[in-house]
Coordinates of C-alpha atoms in Angstrom, one line a residue:
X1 CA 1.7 -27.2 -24.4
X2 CA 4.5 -28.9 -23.4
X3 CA 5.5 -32.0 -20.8
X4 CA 4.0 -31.8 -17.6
X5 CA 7.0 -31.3 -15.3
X6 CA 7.0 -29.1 -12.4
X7 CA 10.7 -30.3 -11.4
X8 CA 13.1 -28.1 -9.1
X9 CA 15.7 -26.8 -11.7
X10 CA 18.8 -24.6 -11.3
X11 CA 19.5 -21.0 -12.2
X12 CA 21.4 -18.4 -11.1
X13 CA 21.3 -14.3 -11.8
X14 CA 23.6 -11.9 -9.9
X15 CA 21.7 -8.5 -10.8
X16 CA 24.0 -5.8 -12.6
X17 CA 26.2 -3.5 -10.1
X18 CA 27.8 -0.1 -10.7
X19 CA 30.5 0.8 -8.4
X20 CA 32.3 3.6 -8.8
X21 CA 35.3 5.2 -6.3
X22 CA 35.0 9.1 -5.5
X23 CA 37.9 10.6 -5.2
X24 CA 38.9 13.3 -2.5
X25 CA 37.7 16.7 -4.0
X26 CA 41.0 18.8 -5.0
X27 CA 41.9 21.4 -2.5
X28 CA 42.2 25.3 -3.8
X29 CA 44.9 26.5 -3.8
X30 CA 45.7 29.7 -1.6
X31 CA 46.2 33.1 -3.4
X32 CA 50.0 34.4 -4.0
X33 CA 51.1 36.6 -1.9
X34 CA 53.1 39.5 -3.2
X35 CA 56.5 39.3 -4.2
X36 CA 57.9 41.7 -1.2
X37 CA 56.2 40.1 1.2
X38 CA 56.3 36.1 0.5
X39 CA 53.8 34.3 2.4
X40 CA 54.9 31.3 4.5
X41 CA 53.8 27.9 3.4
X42 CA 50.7 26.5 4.4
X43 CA 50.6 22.6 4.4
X44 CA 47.8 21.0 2.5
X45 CA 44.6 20.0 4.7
X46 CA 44.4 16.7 4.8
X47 CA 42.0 15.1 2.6
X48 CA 38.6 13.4 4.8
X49 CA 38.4 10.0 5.6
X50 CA 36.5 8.1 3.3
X51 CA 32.8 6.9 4.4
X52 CA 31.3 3.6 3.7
X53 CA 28.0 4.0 1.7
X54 CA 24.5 4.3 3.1
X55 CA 21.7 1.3 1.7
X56 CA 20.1 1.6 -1.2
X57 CA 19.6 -0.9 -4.6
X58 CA 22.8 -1.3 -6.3
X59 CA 22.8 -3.3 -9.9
X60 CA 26.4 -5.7 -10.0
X61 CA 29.1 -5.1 -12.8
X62 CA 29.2 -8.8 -14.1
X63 CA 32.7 -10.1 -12.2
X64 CA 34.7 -10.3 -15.3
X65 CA 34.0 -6.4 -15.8
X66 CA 36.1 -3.3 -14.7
X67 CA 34.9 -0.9 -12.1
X68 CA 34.1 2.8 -14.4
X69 CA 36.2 5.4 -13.3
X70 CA 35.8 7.5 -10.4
X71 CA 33.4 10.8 -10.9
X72 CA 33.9 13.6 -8.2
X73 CA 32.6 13.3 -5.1
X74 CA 28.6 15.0 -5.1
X75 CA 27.1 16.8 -1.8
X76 CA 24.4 13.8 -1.8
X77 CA 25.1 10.8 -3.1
X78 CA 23.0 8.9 -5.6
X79 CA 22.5 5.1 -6.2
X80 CA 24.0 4.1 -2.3
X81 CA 24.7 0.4 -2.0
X82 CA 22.5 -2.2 0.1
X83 CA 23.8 -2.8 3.5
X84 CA 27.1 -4.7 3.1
X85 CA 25.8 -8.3 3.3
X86 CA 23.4 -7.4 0.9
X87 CA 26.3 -6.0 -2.2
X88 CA 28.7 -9.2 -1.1
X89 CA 25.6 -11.6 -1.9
X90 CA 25.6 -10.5 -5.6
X91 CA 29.4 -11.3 -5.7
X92 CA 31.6 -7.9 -4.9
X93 CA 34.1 -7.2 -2.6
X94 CA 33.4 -4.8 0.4
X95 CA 35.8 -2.2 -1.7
X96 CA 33.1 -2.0 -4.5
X97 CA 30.3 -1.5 -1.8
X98 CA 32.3 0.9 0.4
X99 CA 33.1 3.1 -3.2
X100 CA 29.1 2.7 -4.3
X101 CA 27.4 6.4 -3.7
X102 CA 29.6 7.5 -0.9
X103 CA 28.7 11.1 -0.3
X104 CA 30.1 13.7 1.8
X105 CA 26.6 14.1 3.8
X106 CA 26.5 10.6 4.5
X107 CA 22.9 10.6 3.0
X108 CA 22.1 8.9 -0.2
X109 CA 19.0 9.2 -2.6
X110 CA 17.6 7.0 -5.7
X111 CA 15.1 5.1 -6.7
X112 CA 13.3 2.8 -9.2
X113 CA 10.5 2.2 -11.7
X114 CA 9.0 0.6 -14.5
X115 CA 6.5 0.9 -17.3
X116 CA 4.7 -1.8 -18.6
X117 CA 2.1 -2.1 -21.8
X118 CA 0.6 -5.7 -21.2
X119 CA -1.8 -7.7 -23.2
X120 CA -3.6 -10.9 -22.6
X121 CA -5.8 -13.4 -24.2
X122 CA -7.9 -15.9 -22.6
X123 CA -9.0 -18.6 -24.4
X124 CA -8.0 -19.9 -27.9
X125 CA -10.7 -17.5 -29.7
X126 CA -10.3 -14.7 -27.4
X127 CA -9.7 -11.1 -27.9
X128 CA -6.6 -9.1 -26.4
X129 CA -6.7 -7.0 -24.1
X130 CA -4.1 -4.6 -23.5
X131 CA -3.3 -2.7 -19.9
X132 CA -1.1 0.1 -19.7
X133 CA 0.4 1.0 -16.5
X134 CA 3.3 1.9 -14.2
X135 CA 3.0 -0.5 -11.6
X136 CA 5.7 0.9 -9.2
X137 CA 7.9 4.1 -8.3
X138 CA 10.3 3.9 -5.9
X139 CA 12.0 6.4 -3.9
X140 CA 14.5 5.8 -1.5
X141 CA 16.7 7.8 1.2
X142 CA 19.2 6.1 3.3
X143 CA 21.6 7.9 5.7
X144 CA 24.8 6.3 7.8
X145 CA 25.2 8.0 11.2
X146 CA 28.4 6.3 11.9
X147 CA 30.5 4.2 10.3
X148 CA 28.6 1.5 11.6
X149 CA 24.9 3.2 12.1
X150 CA 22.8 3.4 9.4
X151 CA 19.2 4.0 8.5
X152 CA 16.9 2.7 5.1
X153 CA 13.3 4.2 4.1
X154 CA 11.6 3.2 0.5
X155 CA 8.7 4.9 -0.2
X156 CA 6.5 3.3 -3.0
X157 CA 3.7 4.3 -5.4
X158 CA 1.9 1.9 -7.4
X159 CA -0.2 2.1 -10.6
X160 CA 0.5 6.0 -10.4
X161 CA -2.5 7.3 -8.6
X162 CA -3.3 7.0 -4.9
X163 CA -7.0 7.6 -3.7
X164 CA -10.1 6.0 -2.4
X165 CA -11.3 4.8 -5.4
X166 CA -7.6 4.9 -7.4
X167 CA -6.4 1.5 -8.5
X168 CA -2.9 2.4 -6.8
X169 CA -1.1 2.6 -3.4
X170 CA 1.0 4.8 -1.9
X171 CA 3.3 2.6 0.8
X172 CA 6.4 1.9 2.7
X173 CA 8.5 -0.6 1.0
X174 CA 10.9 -0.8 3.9
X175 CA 12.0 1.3 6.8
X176 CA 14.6 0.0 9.0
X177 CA 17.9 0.6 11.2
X178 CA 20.5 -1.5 11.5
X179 CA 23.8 -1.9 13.6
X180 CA 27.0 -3.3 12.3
X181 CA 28.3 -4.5 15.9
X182 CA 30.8 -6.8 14.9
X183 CA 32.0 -5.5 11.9
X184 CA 30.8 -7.6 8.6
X185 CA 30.3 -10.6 11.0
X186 CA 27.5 -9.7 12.6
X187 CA 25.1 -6.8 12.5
X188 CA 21.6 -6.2 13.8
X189 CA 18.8 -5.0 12.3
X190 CA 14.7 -3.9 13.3
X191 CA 11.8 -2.2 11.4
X192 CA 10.2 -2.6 8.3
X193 CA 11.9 -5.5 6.7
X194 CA 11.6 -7.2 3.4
X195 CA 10.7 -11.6 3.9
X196 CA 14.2 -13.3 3.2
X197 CA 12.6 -16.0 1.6
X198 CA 13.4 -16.9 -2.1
X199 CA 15.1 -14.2 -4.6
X200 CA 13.2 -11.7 -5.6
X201 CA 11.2 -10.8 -2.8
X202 CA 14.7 -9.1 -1.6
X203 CA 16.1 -8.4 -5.3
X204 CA 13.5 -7.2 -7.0
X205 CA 14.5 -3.8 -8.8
X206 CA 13.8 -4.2 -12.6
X207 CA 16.7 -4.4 -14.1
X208 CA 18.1 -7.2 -12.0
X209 CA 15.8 -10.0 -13.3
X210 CA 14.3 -11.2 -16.8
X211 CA 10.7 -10.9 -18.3
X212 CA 8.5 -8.0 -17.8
X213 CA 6.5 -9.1 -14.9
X214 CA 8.1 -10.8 -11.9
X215 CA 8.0 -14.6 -12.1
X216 CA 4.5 -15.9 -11.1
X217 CA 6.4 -18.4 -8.5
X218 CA 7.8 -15.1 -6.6
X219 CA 4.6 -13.8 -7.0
X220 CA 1.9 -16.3 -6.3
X221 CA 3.4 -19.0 -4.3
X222 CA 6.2 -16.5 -2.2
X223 CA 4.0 -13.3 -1.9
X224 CA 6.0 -10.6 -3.8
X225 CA 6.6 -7.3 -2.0
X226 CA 6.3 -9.0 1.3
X227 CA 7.6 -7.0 4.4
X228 CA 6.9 -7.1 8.1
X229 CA 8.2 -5.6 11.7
X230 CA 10.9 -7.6 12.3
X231 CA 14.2 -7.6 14.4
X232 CA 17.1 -9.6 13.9
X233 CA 20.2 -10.2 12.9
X234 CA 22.8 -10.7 9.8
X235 CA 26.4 -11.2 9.0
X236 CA 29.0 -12.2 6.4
X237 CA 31.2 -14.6 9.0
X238 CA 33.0 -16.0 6.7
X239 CA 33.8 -14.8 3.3
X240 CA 31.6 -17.1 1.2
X241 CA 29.2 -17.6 3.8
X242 CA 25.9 -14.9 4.6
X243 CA 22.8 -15.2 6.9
X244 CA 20.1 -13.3 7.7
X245 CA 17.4 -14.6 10.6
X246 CA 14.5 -12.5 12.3
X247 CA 11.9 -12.6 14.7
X248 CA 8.5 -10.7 12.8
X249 CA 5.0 -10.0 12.3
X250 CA 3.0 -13.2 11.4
X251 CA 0.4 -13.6 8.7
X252 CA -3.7 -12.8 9.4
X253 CA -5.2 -16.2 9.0
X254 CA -8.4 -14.4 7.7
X255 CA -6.8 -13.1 4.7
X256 CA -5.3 -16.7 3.2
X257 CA -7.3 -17.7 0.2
X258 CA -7.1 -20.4 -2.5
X259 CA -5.0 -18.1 -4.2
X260 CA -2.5 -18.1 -1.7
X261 CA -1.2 -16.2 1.5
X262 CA -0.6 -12.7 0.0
X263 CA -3.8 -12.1 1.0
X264 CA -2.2 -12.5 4.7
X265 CA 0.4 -9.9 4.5
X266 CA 0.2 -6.9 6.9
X267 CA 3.3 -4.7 5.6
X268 CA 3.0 -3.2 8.5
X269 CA 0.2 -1.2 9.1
X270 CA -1.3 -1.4 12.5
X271 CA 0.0 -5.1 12.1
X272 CA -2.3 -7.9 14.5
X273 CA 1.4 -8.7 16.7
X274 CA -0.3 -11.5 18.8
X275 CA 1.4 -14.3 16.8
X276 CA 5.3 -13.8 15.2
X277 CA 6.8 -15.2 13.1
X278 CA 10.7 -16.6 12.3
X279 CA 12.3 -16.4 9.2
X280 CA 15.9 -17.5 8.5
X281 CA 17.8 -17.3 5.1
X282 CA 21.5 -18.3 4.5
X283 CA 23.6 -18.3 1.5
X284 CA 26.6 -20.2 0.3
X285 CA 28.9 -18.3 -2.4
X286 CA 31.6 -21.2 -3.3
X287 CA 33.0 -19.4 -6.6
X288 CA 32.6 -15.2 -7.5
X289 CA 29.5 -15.2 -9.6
X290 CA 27.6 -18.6 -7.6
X291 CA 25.1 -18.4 -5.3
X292 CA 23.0 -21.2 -3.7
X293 CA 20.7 -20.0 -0.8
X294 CA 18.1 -21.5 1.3
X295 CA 15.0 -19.7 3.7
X296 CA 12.8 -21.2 6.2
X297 CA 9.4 -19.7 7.9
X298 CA 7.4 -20.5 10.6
X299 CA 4.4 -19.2 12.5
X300 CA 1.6 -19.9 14.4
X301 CA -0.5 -17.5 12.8
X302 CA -3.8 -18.5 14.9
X303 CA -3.4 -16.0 17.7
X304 CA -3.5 -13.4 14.8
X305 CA -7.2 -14.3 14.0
X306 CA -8.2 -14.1 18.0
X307 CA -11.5 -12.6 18.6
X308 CA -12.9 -13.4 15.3
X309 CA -13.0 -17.2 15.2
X310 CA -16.5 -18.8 16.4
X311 CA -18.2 -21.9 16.2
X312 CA -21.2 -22.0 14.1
X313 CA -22.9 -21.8 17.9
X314 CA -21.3 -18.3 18.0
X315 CA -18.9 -20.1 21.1
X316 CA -15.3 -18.3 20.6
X317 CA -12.6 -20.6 19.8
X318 CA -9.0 -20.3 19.8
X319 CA -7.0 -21.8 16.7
X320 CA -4.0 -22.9 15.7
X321 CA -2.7 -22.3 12.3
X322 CA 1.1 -23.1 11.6
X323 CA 2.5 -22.0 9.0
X324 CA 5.7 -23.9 7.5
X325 CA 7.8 -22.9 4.5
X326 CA 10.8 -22.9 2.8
X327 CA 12.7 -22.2 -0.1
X328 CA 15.8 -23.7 -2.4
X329 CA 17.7 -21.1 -5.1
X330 CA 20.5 -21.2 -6.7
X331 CA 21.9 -18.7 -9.9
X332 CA 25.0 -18.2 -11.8
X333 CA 26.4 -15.3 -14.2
X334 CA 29.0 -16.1 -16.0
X335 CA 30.8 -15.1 -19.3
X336 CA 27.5 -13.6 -20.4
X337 CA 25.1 -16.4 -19.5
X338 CA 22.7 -16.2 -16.8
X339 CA 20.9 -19.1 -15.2
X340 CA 19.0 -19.3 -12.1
X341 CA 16.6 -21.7 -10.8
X342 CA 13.9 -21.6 -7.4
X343 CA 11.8 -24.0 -5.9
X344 CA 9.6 -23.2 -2.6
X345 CA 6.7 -24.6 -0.9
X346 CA 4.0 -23.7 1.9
X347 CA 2.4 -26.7 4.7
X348 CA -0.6 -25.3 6.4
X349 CA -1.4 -28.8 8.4
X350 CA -4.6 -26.9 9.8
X351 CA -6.3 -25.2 7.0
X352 CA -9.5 -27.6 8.0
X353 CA -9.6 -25.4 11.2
X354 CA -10.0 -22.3 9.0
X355 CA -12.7 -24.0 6.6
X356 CA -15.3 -24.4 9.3
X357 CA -14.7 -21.4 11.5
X358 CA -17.4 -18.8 11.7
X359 CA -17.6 -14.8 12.6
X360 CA -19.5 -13.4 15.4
X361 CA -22.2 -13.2 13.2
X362 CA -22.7 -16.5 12.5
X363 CA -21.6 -16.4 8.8
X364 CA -18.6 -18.6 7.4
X365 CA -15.2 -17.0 7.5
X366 CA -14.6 -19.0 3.9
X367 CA -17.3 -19.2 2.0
X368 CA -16.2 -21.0 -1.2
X369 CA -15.3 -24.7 -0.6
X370 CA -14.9 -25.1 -4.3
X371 CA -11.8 -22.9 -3.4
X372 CA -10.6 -24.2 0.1
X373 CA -7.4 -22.6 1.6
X374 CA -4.6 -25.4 0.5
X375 CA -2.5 -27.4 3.3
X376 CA 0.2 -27.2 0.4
X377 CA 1.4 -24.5 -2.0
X378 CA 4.2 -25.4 -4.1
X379 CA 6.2 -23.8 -7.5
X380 CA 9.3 -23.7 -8.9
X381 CA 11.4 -22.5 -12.1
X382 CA 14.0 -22.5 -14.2
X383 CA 15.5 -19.7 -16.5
X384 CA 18.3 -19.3 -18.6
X385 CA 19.9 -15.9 -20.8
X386 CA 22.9 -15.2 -23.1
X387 CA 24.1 -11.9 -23.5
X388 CA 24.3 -12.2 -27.3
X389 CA 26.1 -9.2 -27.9
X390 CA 29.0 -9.8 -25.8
X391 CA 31.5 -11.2 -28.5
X392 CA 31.1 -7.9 -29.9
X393 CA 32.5 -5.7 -27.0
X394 CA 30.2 -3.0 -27.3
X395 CA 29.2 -2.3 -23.6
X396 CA 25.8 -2.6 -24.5
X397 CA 24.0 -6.7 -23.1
X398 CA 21.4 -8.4 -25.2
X399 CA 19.9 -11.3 -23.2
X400 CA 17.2 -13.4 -24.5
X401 CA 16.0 -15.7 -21.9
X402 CA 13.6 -18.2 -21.5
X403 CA 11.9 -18.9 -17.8
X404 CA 9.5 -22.2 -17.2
X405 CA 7.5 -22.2 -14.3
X406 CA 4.9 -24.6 -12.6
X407 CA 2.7 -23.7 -9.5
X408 CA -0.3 -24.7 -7.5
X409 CA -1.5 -23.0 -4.8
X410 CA -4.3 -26.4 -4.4
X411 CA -1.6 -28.7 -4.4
X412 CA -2.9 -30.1 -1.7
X413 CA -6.4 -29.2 0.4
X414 CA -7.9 -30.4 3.7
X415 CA -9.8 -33.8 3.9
X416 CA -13.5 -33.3 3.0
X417 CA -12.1 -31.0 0.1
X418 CA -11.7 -30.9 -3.5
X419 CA -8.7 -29.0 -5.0
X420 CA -9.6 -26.3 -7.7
X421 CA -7.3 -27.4 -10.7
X422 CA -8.1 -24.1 -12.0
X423 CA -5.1 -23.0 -9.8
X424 CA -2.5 -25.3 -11.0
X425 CA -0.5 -23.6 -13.8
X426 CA 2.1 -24.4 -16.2
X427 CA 4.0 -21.0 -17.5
X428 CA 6.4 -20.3 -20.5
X429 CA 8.0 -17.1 -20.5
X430 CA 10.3 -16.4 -23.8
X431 CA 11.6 -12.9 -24.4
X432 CA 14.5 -10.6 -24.3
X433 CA 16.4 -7.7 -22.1
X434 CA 18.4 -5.1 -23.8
X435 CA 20.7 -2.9 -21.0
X436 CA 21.9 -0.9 -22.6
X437 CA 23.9 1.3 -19.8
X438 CA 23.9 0.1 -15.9
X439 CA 20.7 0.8 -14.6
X440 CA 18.4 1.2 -17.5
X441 CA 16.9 -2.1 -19.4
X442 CA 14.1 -2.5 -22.4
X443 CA 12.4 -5.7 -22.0
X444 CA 9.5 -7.5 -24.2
X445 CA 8.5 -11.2 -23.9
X446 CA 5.3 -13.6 -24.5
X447 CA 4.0 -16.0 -21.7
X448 CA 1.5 -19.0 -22.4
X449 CA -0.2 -20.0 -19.1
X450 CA -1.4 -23.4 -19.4
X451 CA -4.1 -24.2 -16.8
X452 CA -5.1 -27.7 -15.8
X453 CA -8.4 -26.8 -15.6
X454 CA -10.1 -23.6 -17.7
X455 CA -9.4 -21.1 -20.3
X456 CA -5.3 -21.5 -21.2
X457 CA -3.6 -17.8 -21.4
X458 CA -1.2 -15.7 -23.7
X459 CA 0.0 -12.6 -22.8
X460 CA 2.4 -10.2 -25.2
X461 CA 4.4 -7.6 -22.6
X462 CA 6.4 -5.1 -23.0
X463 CA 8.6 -3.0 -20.5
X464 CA 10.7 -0.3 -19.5
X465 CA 12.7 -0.4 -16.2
X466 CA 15.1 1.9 -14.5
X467 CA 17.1 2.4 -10.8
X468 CA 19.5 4.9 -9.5

């Protein structure tokens, strides 16, 4: 146990990056000619232009670090940066993402994963109960057409196996093309596009953040990995300053619970596109290695649920269910220490609406009012780490960390309702990363969930994650 404070607190984590500069591939030299017959000199081709790097995950060099030296140039490039706003967010220069996987095809490949062994107790004389699992594979290709074209596809497997009665998915994680038409000012952007809202929805590779599992607050309260149709646009105008802002798929009312709105998320597939949605994020980088960034959503998500919203008559009735959030984040990395800290929160003023709407058959679209769907979801954290290791110069980072959360997706529920406390939670998370090379970490931690009402949790993890 410990005091029950659910304050906003700050932190800050610039995930890892590896940039490294190809150089031009050496030109062969032309065979001598024999000595009676000298041949003329040839002048050297020309080396090509250098290409700016498709998308993809990149992990950051911490800024105080030196970029690796430059390997030769491959035929396809592995570990492409993200698109250029995304690589200045986590504090490089455009140099370290133009250098990042540049290829002579102007296609780039990589991916990333992780393996986790968990195991949980419920209640103070409860057994544990260990899971083993790989809870995500990801492949990705990206390709630039021009120096200013560029296309993005992730494809994802979860929990290994993909079937009809297989606990896992196979899925797009993002699919998109985007146009840089004013340089790093302004660029537009449409398909399958990860929610700017919060951190790690966007930044979510494994060995960018701390703990074996994601934060519950970018899990529970911000649905983690949320992605939609969407066009927009995004930009670096000036050089501390980044945006992103979209016009995409809403939520499906039908699939909010008391759990939260993941259940609302159509990734899509065959998305309901009667109700959109806009989404704006913008960050603020004052000082190389400081981020502060703020998101805002809103939706109408009724028109999504039209044609299956009746009175208990079985008269059809149209509703209207906004849909309001936004997020606060900040994080810092700096001289080894890592600190970041979120807060975010949901308003659904109509969630009444939903509670007494019916199907065409006459049954209750919700049929828990224990549970109700919340007019407020709310969460935040705050987590700090210190590479312990780095006096010693030894290229290798040992973090121990410690992350508190609080969340509560009943924080508040519509009039004639009673919250279910069982859904507020206060979370400690104390572990340790070990990196030791860009792009590979070891993680293990312990978490103690502390419900306000019902059995209190522990849960022992270990983990292995990896991107290229």
């Amino acid at each position: 146990m410990w005091p029950r404070s659910a304050g906003v607190v700050l932190g800050v984590l610039l995930p890892l990056a590896a940039a490294a500069q190809p150089a031009p591939a050496e030109q062969p030299m032309a065979p001598a000619a024999p000595a009676a017959q000298p041949a003329p000199a040839q002048p050297e081709p020309a080396p090509a232009p250098a290409q700016p790097a498709p998308d993809g995950p990149v992990l950051d060099l911490p800024p105080e670090h030196a970029a690796p030296p430059a390997p030769q140039e491959p035929a396809v490039g592995l570990g492409a940066g993200r698109a250029p706003e995304h690589e200045l967010v986590r504090g490089l220069t455009e140099q370290r993402f133009r250098s990042a996987g540049a290829s002579a095809s102007n296609t780039s490949v990589g991916g990333y994963g992780e393996v986790h062994v968990r195991g949980t107790t419920t209640g103070r004389d409860g057994a544990r109960a260990w899971v083993a699992d790989i809870p995500r594979l990801v492949l990705f290709v990206a390709h630039e057409f021009t120096a200013d074209i560029r296309s993005y596809v992730e494809l994802e497997v979860e929990h290994s196996l993909s079937c009809a009665s297989c606990p896992g998915a196979a899925e797009l994680e993002q699919a998109y093309l985007e146009w840089n038409a004013a340089g790093r000012a302004l660029g537009l952007r449409a398909g399958l596009v990860l929610v700017p809202m919060g951190i790690i929805n966007q930044w979510h590779e494994p060995p960018v953040f701390h703990g074996v599992v994601r934060p519950k607050v970018e899990t529970v309260v911000i649905p983690s990995t949320w992605r939609e149709i969407a066009i927009g646009a995004f930009g670096q105008p000036l050089d501390w300053l980044r945006f992103e802002a979209y016009a995409m798929t809403g939520l499906d009312p039908l699939g909010f619970r008391a759990g939260g709105l993941a259940g609302g998320r159509q990734s899509g597939g065959l998305a309901r596109a009667n109700a959109w949605a806009g989404v704006a994020r913008v960050e603020a980088e004052p000082l190389l290695g400081v981020v502060a960034g703020a998101s805002v959503y809103a939706s109408d998500a009724g028109s999504n649920g039209d044609g299956k919203f009746f009175l208990r008559d079985g008269t059809p009735v149209d509703l209207s269910v906004p849909v309001l959030g936004w997020t606060l984040d900040a994080r810092w990395r700096r001289s080894g220490l890592e600190t970041r800290v979120l807060f975010a929160e949901w308003h659904l003023p109509e969630a009444r609406a939903l509670m007494v709407s019916f199907n065409a058959n006459g049954a209750p679209n919700f049929i828990d009012p224990t549970s109700p769907v919340a007019t407020r979801i709310r969460g935040g954290y705050v987590e700090a780490a210190y590479d312990v290791l780095r006096p010693l110069d030894l290229g290798h980072e040992l973090l121990p960390f410690a992350r508190l959360e609080a969340y509560d997706t009943q924080s508040a529920v519509p009039e004639g309702h009673t919250a279910n406390a069982s859904y507020g939670v206060r979370e400690l998370t104390l572990g340790a990363s070990y990196r030791p090379t860009q792009g590979v970490v070891l993680k293990a931690d312990y978490q103690l969930r502390d419900r306000t009402l019902g059995f209190d949790q522990t849960q022992l993890n270990f983990g292995l994650g990896f991107m290229y």
